[in-house]
Short mmCIF file of C-alpha atoms and ligand atoms in Angstrom, two decimals:
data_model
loop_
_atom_site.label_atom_id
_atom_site.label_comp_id
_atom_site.label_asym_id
_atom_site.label_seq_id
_atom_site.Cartn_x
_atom_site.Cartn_y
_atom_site.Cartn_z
CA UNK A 13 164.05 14.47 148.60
CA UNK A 14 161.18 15.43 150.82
CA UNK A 15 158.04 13.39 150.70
CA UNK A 16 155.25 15.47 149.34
CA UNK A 17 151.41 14.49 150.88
CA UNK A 18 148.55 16.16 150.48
CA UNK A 19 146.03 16.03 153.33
CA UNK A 20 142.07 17.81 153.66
CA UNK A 21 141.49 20.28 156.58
CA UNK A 22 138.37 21.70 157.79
CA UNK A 23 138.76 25.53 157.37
CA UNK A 24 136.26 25.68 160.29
CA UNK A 25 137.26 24.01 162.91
CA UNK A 26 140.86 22.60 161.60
CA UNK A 27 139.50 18.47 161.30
CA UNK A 28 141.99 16.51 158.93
CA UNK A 29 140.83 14.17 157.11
CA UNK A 30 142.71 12.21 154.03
CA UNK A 31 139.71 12.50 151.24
CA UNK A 32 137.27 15.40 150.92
CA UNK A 33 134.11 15.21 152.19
CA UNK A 34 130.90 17.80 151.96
CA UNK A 35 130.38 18.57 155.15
CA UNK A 36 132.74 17.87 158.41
CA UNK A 37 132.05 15.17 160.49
CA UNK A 38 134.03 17.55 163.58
CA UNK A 39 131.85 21.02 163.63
CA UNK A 40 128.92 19.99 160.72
CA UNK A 41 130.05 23.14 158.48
CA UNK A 42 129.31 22.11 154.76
CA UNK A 43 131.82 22.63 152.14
CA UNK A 44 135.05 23.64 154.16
CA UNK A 45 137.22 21.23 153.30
CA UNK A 46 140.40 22.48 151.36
CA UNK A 47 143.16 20.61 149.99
CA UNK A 48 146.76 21.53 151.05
CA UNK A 49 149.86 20.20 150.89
CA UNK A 50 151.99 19.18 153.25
CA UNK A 51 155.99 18.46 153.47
CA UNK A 52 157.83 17.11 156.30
CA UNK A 53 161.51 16.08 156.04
CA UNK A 54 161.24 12.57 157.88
CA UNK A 55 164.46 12.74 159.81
CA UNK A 56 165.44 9.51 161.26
CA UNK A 57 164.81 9.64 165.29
CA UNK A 58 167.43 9.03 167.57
CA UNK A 59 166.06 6.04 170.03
CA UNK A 60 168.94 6.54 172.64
CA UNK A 61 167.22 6.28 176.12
CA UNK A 62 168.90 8.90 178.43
CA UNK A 63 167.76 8.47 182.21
CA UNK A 64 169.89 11.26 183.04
CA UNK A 65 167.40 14.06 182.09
CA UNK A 66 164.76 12.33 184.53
CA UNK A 67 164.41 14.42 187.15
CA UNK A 68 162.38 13.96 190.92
CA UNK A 69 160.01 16.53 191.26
CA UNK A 70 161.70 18.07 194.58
CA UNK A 71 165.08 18.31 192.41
CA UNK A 72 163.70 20.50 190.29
CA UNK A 73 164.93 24.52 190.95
CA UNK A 74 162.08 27.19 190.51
CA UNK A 75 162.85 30.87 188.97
CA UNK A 76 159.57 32.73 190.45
CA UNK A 77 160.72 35.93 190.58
CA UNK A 78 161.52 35.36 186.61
CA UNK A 79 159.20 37.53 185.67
CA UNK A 80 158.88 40.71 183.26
CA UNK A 81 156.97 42.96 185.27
CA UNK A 82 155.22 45.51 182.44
CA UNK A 83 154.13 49.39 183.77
CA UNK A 84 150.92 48.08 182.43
CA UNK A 85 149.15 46.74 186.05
CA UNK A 86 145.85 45.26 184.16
CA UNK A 87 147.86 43.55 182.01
CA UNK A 88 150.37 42.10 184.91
CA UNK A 89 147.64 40.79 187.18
CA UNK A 90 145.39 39.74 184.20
CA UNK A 91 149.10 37.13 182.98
CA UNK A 92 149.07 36.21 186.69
CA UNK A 93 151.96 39.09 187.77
CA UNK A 94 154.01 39.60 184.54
CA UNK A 95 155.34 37.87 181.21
CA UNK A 96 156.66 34.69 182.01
CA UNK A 97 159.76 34.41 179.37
CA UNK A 98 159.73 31.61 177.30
CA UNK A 99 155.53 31.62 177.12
CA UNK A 100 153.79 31.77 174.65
CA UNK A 101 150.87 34.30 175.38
CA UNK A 102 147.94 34.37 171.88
CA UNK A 103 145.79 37.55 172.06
CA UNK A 104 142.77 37.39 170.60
CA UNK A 105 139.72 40.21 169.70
CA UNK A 106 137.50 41.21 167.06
CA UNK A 107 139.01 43.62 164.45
CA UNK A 108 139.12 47.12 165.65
CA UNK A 109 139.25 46.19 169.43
CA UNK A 110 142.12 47.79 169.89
CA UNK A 111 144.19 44.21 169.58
CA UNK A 112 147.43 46.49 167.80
CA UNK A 113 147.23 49.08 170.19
CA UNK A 114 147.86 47.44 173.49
CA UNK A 115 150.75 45.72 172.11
CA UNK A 116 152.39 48.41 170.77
CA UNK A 117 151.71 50.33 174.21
CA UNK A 118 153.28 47.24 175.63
CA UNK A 119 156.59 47.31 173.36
CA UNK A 120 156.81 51.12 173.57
CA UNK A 121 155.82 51.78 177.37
CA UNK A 122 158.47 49.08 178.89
CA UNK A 123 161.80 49.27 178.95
CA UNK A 124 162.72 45.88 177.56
CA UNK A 125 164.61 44.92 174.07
CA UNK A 126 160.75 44.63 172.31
CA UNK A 127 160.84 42.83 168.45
CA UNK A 128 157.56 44.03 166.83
CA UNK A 129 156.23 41.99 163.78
CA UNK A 130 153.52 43.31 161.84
CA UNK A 131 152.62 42.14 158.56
CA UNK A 132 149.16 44.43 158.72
CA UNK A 133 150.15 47.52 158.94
CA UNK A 134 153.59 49.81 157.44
CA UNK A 135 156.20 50.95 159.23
CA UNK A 136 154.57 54.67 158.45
CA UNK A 137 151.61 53.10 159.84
CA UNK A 138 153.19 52.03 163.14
CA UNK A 139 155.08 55.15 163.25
CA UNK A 140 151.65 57.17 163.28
CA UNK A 141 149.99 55.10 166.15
CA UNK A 142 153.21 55.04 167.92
CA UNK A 143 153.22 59.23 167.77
CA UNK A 144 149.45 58.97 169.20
CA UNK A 145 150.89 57.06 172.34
CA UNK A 146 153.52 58.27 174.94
CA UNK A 147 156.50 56.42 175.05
CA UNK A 148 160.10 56.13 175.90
CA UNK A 149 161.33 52.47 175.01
CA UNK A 150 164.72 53.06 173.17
CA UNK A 151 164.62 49.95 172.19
CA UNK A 152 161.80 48.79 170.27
CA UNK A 153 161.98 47.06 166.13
CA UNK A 154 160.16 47.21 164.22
CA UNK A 155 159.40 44.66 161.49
CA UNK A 156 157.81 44.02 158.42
CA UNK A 157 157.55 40.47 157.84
CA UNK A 158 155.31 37.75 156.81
CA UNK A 159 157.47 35.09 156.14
CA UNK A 160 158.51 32.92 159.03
CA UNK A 161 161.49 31.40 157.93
CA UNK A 162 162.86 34.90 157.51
CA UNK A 163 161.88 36.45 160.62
CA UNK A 164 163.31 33.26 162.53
CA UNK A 165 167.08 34.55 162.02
CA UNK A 166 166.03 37.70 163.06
CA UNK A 167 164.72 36.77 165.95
CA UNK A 168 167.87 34.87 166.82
CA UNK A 169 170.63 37.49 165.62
CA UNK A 170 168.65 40.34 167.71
CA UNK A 171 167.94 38.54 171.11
CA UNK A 172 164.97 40.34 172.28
CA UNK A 173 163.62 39.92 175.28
CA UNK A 174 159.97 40.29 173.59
CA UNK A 175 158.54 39.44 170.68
CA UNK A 176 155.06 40.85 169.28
CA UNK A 177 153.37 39.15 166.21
CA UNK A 178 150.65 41.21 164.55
CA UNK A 179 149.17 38.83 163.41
CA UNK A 180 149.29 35.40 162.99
CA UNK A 181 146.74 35.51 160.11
CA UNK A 182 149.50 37.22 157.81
CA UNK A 183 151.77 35.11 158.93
CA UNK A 184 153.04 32.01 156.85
CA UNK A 185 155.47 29.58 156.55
CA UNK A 186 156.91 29.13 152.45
CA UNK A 187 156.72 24.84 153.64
CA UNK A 188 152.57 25.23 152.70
CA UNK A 189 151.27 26.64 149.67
CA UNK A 190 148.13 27.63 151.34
CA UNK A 191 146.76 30.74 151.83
CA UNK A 192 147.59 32.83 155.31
CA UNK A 193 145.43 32.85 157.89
CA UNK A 194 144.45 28.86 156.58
CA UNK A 195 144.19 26.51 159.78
CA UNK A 196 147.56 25.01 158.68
CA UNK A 197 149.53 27.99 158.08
CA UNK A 198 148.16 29.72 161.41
CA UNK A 199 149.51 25.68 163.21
CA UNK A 200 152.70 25.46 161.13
CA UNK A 201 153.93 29.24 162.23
CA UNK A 202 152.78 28.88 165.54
CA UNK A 203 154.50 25.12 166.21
CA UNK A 204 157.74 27.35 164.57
CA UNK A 205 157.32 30.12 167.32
CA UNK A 206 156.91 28.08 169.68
CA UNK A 207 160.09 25.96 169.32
CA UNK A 208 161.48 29.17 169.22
CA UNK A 209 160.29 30.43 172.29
CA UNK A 210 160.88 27.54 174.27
CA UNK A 211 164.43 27.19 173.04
CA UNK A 212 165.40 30.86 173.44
CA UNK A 213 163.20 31.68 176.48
CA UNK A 214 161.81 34.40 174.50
CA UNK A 215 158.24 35.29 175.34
CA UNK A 216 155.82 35.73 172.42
CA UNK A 217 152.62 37.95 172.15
CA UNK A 218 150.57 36.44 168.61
CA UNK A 219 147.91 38.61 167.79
CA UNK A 220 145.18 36.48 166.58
CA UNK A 221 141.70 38.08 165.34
CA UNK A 222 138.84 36.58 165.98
CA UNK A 223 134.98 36.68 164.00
CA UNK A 224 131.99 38.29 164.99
CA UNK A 225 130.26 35.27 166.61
CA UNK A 226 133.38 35.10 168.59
CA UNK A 227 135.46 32.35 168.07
CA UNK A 228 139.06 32.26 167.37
CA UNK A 229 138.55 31.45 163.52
CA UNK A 230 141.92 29.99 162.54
CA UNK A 231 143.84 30.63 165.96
CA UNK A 232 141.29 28.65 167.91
CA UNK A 233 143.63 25.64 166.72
CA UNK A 234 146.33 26.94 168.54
CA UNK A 235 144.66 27.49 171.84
CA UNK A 236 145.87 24.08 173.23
CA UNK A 237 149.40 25.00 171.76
CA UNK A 238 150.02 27.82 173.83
CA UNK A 239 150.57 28.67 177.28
CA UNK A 240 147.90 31.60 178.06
CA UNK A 241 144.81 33.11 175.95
CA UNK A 242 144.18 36.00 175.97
CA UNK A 243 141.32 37.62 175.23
CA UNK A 244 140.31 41.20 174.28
CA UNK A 245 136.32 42.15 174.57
CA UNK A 246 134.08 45.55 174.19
CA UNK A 247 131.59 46.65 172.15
CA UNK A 248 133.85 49.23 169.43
CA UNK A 249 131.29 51.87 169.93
CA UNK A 250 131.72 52.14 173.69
CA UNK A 251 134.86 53.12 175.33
CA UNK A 252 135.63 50.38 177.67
CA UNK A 253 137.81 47.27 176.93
CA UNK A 254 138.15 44.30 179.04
CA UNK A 255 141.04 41.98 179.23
CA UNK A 256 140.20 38.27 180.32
CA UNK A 257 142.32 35.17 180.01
CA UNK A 258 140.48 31.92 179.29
CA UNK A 259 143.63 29.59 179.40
CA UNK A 260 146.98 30.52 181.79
CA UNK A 261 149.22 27.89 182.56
CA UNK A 262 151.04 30.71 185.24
CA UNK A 263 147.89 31.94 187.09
CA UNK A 264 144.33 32.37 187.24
CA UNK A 265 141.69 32.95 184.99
CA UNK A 266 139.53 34.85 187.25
CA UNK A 267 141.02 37.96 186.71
CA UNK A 268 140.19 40.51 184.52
CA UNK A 269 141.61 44.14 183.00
CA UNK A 270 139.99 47.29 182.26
CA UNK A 271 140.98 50.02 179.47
CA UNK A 272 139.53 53.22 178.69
CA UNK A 273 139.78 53.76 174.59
CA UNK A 274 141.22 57.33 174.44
CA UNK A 275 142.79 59.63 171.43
CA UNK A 276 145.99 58.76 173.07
CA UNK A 277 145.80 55.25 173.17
CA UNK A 278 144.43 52.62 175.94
CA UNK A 279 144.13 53.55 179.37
CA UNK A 280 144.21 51.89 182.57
CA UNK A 281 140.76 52.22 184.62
CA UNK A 282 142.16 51.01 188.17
CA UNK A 283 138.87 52.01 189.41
CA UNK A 284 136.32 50.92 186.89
CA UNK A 285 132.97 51.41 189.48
CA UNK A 286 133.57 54.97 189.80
CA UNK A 287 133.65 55.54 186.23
CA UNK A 288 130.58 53.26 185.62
CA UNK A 289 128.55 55.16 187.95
CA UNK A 290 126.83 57.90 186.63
CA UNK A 291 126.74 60.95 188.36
CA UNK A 292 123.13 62.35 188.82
CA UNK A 293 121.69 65.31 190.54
CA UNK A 294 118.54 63.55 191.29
CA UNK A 295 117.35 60.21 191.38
CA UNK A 296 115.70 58.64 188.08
CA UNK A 297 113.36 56.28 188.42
CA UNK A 298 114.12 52.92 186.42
CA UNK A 299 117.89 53.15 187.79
CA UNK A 300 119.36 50.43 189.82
CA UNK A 301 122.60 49.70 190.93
CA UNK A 302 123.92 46.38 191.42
CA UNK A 303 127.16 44.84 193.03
CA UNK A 304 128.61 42.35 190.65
CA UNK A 305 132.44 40.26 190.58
CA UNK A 306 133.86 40.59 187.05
CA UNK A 307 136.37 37.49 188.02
CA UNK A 308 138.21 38.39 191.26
CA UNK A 309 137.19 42.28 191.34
CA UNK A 310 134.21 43.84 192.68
CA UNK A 311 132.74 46.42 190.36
CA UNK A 312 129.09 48.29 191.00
CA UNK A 313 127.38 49.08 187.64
CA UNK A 314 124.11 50.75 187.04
CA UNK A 315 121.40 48.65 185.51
CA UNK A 316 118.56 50.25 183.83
CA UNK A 317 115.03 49.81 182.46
CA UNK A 318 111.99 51.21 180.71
CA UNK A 319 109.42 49.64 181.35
CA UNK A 320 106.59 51.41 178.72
CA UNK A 321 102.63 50.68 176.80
CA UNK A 322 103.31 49.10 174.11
CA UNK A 323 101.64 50.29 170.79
CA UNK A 324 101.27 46.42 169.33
CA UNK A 325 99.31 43.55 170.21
CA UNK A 326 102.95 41.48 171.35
CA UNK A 327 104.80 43.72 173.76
CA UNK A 328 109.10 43.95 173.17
CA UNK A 329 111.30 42.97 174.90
CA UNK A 330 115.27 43.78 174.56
CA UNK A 331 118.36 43.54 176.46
CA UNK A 332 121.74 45.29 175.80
CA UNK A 333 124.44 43.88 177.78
CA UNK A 334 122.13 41.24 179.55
CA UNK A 335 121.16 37.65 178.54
CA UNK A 336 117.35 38.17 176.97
CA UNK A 337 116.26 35.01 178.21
CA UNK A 338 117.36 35.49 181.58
CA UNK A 339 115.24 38.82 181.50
CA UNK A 340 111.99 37.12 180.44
CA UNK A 341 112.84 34.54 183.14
CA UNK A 342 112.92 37.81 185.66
CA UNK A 343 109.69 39.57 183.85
CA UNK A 344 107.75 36.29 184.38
CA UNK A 345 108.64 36.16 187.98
CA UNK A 346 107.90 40.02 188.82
CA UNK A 347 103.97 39.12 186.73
CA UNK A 348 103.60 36.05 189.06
CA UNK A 349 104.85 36.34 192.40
CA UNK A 350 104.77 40.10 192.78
CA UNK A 351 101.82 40.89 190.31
CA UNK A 352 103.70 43.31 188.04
CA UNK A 353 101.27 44.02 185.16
CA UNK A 354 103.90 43.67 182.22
CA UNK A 355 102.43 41.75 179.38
CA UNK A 356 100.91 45.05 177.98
CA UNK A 357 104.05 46.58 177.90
CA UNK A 358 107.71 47.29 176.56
CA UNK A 359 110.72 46.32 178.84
CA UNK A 360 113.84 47.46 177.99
CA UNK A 361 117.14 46.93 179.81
CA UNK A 362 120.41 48.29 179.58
CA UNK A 363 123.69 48.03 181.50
CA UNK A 364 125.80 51.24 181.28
CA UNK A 365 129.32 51.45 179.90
CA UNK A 366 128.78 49.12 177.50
CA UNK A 367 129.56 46.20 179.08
CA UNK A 368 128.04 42.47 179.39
CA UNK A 369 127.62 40.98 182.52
CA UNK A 370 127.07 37.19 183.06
CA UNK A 371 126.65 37.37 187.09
CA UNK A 372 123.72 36.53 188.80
CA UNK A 373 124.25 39.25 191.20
CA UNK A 374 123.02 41.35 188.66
CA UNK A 375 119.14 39.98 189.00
CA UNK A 376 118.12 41.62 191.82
CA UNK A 377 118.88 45.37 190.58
CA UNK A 378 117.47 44.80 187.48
CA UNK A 379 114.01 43.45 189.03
CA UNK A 380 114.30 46.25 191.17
CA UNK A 381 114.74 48.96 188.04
CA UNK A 382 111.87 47.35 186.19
CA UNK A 383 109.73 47.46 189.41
CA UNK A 384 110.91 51.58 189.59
CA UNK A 385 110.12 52.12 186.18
CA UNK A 386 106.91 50.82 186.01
CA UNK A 387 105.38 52.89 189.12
CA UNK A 388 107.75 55.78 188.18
CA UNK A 389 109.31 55.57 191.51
CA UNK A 390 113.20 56.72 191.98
CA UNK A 391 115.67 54.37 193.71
CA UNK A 392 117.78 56.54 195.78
CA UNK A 393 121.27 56.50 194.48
CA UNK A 394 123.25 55.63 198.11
CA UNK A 395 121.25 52.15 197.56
CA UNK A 396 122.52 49.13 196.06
CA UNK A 397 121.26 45.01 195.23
CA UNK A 398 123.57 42.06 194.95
CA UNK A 399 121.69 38.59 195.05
CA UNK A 400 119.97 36.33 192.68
CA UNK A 401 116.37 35.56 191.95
CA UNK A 402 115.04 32.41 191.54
CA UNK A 403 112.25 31.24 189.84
CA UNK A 404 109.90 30.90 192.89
CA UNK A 405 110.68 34.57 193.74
CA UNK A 406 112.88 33.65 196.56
CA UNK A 407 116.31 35.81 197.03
CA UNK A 408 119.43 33.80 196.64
CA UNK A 409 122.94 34.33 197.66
CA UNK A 410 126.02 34.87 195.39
CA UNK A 411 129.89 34.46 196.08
CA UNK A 412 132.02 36.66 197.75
CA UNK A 413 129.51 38.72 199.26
CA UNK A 414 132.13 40.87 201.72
CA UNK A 415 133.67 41.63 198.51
CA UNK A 416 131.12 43.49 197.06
CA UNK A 417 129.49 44.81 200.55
CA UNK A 418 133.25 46.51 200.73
CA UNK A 419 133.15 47.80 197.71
CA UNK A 420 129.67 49.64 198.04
CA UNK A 421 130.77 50.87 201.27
CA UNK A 422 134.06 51.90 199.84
CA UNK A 423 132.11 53.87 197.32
CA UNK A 424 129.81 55.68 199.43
CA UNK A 425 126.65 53.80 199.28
CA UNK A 426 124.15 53.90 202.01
CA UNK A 427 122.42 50.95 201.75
CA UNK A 428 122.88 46.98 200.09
CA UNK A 429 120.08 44.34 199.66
CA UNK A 430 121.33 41.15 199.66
CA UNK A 431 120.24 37.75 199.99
CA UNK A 432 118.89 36.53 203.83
CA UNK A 433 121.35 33.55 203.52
CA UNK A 434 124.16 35.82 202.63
CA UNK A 435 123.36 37.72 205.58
CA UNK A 436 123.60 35.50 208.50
CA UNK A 437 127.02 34.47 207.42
CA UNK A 438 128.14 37.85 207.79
CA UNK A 439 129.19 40.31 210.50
CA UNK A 440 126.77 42.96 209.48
CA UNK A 441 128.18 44.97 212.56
CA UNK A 442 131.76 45.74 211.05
CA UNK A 443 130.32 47.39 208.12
CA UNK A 444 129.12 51.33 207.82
CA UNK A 445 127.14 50.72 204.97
CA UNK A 446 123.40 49.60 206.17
CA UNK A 447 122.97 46.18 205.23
CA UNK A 448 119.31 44.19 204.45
CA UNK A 449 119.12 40.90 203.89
CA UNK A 450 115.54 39.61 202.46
CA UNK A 451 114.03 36.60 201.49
CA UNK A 452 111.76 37.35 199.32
CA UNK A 453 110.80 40.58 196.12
CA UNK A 454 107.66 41.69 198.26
CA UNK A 455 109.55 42.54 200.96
CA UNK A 456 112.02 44.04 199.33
CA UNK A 457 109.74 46.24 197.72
CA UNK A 458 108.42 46.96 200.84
CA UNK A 459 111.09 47.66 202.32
CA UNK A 460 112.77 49.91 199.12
CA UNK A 461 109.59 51.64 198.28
CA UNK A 462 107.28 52.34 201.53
CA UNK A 463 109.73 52.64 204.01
P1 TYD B 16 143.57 48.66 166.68
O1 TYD B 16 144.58 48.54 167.75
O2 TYD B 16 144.07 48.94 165.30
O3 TYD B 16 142.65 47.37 166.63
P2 TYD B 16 143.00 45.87 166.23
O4 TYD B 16 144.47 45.72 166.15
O5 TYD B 16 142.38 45.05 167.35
O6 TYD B 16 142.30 45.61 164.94
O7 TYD B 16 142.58 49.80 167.17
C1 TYD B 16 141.67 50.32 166.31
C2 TYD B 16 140.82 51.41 166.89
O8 TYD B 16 141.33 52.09 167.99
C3 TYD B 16 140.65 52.40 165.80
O9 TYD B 16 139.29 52.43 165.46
C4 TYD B 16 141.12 53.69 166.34
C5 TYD B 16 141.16 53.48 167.82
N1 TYD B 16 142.25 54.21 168.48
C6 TYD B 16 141.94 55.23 169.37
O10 TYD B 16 140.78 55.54 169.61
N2 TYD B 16 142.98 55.88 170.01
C7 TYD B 16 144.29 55.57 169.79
O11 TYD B 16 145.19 56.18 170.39
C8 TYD B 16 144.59 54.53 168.86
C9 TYD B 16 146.00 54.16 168.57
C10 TYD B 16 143.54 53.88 168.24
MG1 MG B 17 145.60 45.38 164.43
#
């Protein structure tokens, strides 16, 4: 007879704890503590000690090349070069991010024996996003199924080479009597796929949605568990998607995917700057463009700003796609060391496409599309900024700077302000592009505006 013990878990942030308690001691959430049972069949352990599983390091055989290499290139470099059989990849994204989508593209768009779980959507359902994507996979199940212990079998009789769950939150093993998606439903089904995986060398895909404030409600548990995160961003409204990996026990995390939302499902943007660059006739003023790394890749996005008079007595301030604190940090620095007159007026800032950039590089451009919007001065469009400004004013270098110099020049631009520092460490000669390195915002503006 199995022992039967009931045990407390924080539906927050998954803290166990063997009475109830008000508020949890782990993440200070109040009133998230829900009882739920838990069996385990206490099976005597074998204590044999077997030294002949010890192994030295050099004995040890690698299978590299034991990779599933997927038509989907973002996708491949973003795992670190393919699906490592026998991992355990969780993909995580808001609702609506296109989370079903890519996997299905994935089972339908390879030619591998694919095992598709869903317990979200029908069959029907599938069938009708399937028709919206191309795809030739002959060999791709379909499976509705929320019960673990009766997709397990399955899993085993059929011998795929993939496995898709869609998603964990509907999963749940018939051990628990909680609900799905509960912190220990989402850890029992995942400890079950994972035995799974590891003993079959199956690799897994778990779909795991995640709230608005962005963390992985219930499937944040699991991110020790497994072997890579995945991680599925973009504002719904816009059309771009990026794929990031915060966890990957086979590669880096530096590297990044981008996906074009289409009527036709998610497409590959192998060269994301191009399409992030507007094309104007003329130059606007309040336009900048900077030269920023999204992880390993170069990418050149336009930054923009309207700079306005405000009609009340406390001017706003907002930022779409840019940290808001960082932009007063760059507003006070333009008032003080370059005697912008701002505090009158509106500043808004936006970075195209949608997208939200975290790199420093970005700094310069925008100071420089403020600056152009206030005077109502164009920036000409062959010119580009990558550097950092710091809170004296000065002009500061930022990683991989040949990187991004290629990458302008690759695209066409004329000109790049970057950092002095950046620039003697450079061979300025080898490049086509023009490149100016400055020390300081006056004489950049100097240098951008009365040449
Ligand atoms: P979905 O993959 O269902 O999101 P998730 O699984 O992360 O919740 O994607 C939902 C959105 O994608 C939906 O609003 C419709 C849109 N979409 C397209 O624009 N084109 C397509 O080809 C498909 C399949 C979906
Ligand atoms: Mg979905």
């Amino acid at each position: 007879m199995s022992k039967v013990k009931t045990t407390y878990y924080c539906q927050n942030c998954g803290m166990q704890s063997v009475k109830w308690l008000g508020k949890c001691p782990s993440c200070g959430e109040w009133n998230t503590f829900a009882e739920e049972i838990v069996h385990k069949d206490k099976k005597k352990t074998n204590l044999i000690v077997n030294t002949e599983h010890i192994k030295l390091i050099h004995q040890i055989s690698l299978n590299e090349e034991e990779r599933y290499t997927t038509k989907d290139e973002e996708l491949n470099r973003v795992l670190g070069g393919g699906i490592v059989p026998g991992s355990l990849i969780l993909f995580g994204g808001e609702p609506g991010i296109g989370k079903s989508t890519l996997m299905l593209q994935t089972a339908l768009q390879n030619n591998l024996k694919v095992l598709y779980v869903s317990g979200e959507e029908s069959e029907q359902q599938i069938l009708l996003r399937a028709k919206r994507i191309s795809y030739q996979n002959k060999e791709c199940y379909i499976l509705n199924e929320t019960v673990i212990q009766n997709l397990i079998p399955v899993i085993e009789q059929l011998k795929p080479q993939l496995v898709i769950i869609d998603s964990i939150q509907t999963l749940t093993t018939n051990v628990l009597e909680s609900a799905p998606g509960s912190v220990s439903q989402v850890r029992e089904c995942a400890a079950e796929l994972m035995r799974v995986a590891k003993t079959s060398n199956i690799p897994f895909f778990i779909i795991g949605h995640i709230t608005k404030d962005g963390s992985l409600a219930g499937p944040k548990v699991l991110e020790h568990m497994v072997d890579t995160v995945l991680q599925f961003e973009g504002d719904q409204h816009y059309l771009y998607r990026i794929l990031r990996t915060t966890k990957n026990r086979f590669g880096s995390t530096n590297e990044i995917g981008i996906y074009e939302m289409q009527g036709s499902g998610l497409r590959q943007v192998s060269n994301p700057s191009e399409i992030l660059l507007n094309q104007r006739d003329e130059a606007v003023s309040g336009v900048a463009i900077a030269a920023i790394l999204e992880g390993n890749r170069p990418l050149m996005i336009e930054t923009q700003a309207l700079v306005a008079a405000s009609a009340y007595a406390t001017a706003q301030r907002s930022a779409t796609g840019f940290d808001l604190r960082r932009l007063s940090m760059l507003l006070a620095v333009l008032e003080k060391k370059y005697g912008l007159k701002l505090y009158q007026k509106d500043v808004f800032v936006n970075i195209a496409g949608g997208l939200k950039i975290e790199d420093p590089a970005t700094d310069l451009a925008l100071a420089a599309a403020i600056t152009s919007s206030n005077y109502d001065i164009p920036i000409s469009q062959k010119v580009c900024f990558s550097a950092e400004v710091g809170l004296t004013g000065e002009i500061r270098p930022v990683n991989k700077i040949e990187q991004r110099i290629s990458e302008a020049e690759k695209l066409g631009f004329e000109k790049i302000f970057i950092s002095q520092n950046s620039f003697k460490n450079i061979h300025s000669k080898s490049y086509h592009i023009h490149i100016i390195g400055v020390n300081k915002m006056e004489e950049m503006f100097q240098k951008l505006f009365k040449p």
